[in-house]
Short mmCIF file of C-alpha atoms in Angstrom, two decimals:
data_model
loop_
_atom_site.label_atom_id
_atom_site.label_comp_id
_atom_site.label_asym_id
_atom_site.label_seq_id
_atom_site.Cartn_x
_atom_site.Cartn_y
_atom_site.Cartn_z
CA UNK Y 1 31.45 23.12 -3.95
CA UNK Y 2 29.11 25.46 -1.77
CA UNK Y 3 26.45 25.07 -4.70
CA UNK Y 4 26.46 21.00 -4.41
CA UNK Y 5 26.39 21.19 -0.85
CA UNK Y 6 23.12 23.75 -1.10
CA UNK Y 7 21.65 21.61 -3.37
CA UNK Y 8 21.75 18.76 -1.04
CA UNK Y 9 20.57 20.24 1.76
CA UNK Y 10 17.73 21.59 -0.21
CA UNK Y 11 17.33 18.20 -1.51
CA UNK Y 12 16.99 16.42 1.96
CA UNK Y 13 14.60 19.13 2.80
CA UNK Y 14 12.34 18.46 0.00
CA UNK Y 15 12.96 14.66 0.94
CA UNK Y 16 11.77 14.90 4.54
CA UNK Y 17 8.85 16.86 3.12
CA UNK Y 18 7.96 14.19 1.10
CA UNK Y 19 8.36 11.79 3.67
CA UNK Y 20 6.21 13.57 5.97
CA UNK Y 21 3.35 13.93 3.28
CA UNK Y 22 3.72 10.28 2.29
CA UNK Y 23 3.29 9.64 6.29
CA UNK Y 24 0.24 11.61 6.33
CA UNK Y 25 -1.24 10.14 3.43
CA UNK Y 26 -0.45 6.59 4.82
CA UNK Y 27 -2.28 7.92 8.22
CA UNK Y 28 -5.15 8.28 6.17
CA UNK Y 29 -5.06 5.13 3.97
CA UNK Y 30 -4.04 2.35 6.65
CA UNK Y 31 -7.52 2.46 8.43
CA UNK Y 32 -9.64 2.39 5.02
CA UNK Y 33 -7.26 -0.69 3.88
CA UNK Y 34 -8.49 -3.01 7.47
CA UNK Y 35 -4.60 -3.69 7.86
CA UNK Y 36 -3.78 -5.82 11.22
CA UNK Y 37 -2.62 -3.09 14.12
CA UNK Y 38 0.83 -2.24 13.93
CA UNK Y 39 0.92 -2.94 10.08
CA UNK Y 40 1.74 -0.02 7.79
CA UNK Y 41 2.17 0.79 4.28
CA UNK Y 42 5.73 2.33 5.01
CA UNK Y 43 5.49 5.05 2.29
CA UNK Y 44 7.95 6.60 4.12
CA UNK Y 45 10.74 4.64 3.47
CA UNK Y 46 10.59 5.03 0.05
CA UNK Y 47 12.20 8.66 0.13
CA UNK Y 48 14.54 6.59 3.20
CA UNK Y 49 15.48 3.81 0.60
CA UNK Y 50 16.02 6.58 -2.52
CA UNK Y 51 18.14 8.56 -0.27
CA UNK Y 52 20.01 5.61 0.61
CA UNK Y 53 20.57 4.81 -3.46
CA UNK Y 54 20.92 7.67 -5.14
CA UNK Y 55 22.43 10.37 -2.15
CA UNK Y 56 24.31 8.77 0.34
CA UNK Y 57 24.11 7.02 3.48
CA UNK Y 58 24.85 9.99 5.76
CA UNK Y 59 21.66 11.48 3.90
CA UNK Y 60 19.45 8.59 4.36
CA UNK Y 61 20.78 8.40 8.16
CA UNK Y 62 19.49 11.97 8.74
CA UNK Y 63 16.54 11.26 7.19
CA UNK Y 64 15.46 8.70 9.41
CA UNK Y 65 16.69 10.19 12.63
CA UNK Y 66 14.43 13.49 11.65
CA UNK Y 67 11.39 11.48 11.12
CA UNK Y 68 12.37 10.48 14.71
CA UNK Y 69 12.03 13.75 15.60
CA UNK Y 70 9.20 14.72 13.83
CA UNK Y 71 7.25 10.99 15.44
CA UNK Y 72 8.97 12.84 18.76
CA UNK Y 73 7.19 16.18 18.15
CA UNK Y 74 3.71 14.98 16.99
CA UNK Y 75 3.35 11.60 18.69
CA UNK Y 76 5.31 11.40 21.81
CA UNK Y 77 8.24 9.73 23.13
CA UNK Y 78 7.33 6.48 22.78
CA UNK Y 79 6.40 6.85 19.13
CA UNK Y 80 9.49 8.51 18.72
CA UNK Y 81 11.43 5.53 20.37
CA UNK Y 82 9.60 3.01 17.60
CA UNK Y 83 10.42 5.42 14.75
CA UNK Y 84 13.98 5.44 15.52
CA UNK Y 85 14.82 1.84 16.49
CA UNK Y 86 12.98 1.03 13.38
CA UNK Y 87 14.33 2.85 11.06
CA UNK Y 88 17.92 2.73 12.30
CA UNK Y 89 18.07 -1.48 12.01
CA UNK Y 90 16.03 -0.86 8.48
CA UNK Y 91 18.85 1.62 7.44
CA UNK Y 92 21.70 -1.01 8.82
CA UNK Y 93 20.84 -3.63 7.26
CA UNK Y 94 20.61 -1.60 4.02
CA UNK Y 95 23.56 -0.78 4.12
CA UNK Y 96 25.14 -3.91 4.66
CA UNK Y 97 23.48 -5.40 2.00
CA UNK Y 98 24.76 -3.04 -0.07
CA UNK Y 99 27.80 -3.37 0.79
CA UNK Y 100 28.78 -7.01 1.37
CA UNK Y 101 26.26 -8.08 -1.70
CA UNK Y 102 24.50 -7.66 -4.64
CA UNK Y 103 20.66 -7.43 -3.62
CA UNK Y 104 18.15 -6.44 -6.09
CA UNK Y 105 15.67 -3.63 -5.16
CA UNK Y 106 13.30 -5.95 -4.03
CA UNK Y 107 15.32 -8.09 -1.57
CA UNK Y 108 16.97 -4.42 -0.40
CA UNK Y 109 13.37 -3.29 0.37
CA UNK Y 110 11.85 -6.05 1.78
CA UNK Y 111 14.98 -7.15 3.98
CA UNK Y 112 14.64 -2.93 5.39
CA UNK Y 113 11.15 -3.76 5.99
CA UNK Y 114 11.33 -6.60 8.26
CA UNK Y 115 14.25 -5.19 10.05
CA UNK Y 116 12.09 -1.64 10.29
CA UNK Y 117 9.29 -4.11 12.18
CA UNK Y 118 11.89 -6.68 13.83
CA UNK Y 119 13.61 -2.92 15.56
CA UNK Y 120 10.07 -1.85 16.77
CA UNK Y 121 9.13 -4.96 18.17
CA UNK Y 122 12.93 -5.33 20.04
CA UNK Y 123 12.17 -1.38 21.20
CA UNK Y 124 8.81 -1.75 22.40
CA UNK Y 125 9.91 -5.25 24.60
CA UNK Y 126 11.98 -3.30 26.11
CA UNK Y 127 9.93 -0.54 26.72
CA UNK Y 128 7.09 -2.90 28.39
CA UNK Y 129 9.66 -4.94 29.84
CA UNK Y 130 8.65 -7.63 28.78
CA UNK Y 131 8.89 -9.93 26.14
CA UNK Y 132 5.22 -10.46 25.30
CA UNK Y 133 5.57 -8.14 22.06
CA UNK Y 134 7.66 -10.75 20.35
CA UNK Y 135 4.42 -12.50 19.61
CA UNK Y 136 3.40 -10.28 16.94
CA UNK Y 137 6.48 -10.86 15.32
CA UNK Y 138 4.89 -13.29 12.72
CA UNK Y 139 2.51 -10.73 11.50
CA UNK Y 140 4.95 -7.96 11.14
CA UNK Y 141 7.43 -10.00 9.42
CA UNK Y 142 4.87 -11.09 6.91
CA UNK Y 143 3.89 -7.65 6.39
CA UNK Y 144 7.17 -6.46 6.38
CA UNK Y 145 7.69 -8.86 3.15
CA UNK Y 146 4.47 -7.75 1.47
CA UNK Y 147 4.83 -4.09 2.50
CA UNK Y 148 8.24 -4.19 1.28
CA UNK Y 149 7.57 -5.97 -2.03
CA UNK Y 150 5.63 -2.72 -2.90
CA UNK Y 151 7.67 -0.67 -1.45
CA UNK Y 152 10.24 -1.91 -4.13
CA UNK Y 153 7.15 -1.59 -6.57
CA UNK Y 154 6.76 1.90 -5.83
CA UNK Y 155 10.18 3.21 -5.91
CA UNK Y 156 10.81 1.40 -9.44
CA UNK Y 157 7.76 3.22 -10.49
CA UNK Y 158 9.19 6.14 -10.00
CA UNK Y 159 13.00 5.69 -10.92
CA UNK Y 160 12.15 6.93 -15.01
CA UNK Y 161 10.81 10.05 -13.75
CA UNK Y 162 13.90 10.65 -11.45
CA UNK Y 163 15.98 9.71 -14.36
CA UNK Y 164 14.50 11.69 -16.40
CA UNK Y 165 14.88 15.02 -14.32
CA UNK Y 166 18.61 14.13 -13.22
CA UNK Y 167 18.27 12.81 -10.15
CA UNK Y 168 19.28 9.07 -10.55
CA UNK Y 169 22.37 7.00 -11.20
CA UNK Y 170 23.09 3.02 -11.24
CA UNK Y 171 20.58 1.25 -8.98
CA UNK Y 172 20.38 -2.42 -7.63
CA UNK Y 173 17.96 -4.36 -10.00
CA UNK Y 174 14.68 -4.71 -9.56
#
């Protein structure tokens, strides 16, 4: 029992690490791709949305509330705020998709992606007090559907490999 438990904490910790580098790497791609403001690859939720599949959903939740911390660490409060409101509606609605239907990996992804945006924009009205960031909403939700559609893309790429090394099981379809 110990060595299961070991090996998922090791596992998350890899995880995060790989969330963090995908991050960076998106930090780095987003401006060369002329993407609107606000709009963002989401690499991140990748290792979010495999945790959520093939862990659990106590693993995925502690995934997104340390990328919380780590936006809380290297980009303030109010980055921080974003990250978590974000990615705790992304994770909920997830989950409920999961478990009250049958969504392929695609409508999983791109449903997470939306809500990630729809979260930010509800956080960051509140935190201007006003409602005036609800206008963006139909550019993030747009992205949200594209960025999500490869998010799906990209974690299907990947699935054989995971497979192949032991760490997958049953999945959605794509």
């Amino acid at each position: 029992m110990k060595n299961s438990k070991a090996k998922t904490v090791a596992l998350t910790g890899m995880l995060f690490a790989l969330a963090l580098t995908l991050s960076f790497a998106e930090s780095m791609l987003t401006p060369l791709l002329g993407l609107a403001p606000g709009v963002k690859l989401g690499l991140a939720n990748i290792v979010v949305m495999y945790a959520l599949l093939f862990l659990d959903r106590r693993q995925a939740l502690l995934l997104v509330v340390l990328k919380g911390g780590f936006a809380l660490l290297t980009r303030g409060a109010v980055s921080a705020c974003l990250s978590l409101c974000g990615g705790l509606l992304s994770l909920g609605v997830m989950v409920l998709l999961l478990r009250f239907a049958k969504p392929t990996r695609l409508i999983l992804s791109a449903s997470g992606a939306i809500a990630h945006n729809l979260g930010q924009l509800a956080a960051a009205s509140v935190l201007l007090g006003s409602g005036l960031a609800l206008a963006y909403a139909p550019v993030l939700l747009i992205s949200g559907l594209v960025m999500g559609w490869l998010t799906s893309l990209s974690l299907s790429a990947v699935i054989p490999a995971l497979e192949k090394v032991g760490l997958g099981r049953d999945l959605p379809p794509e």
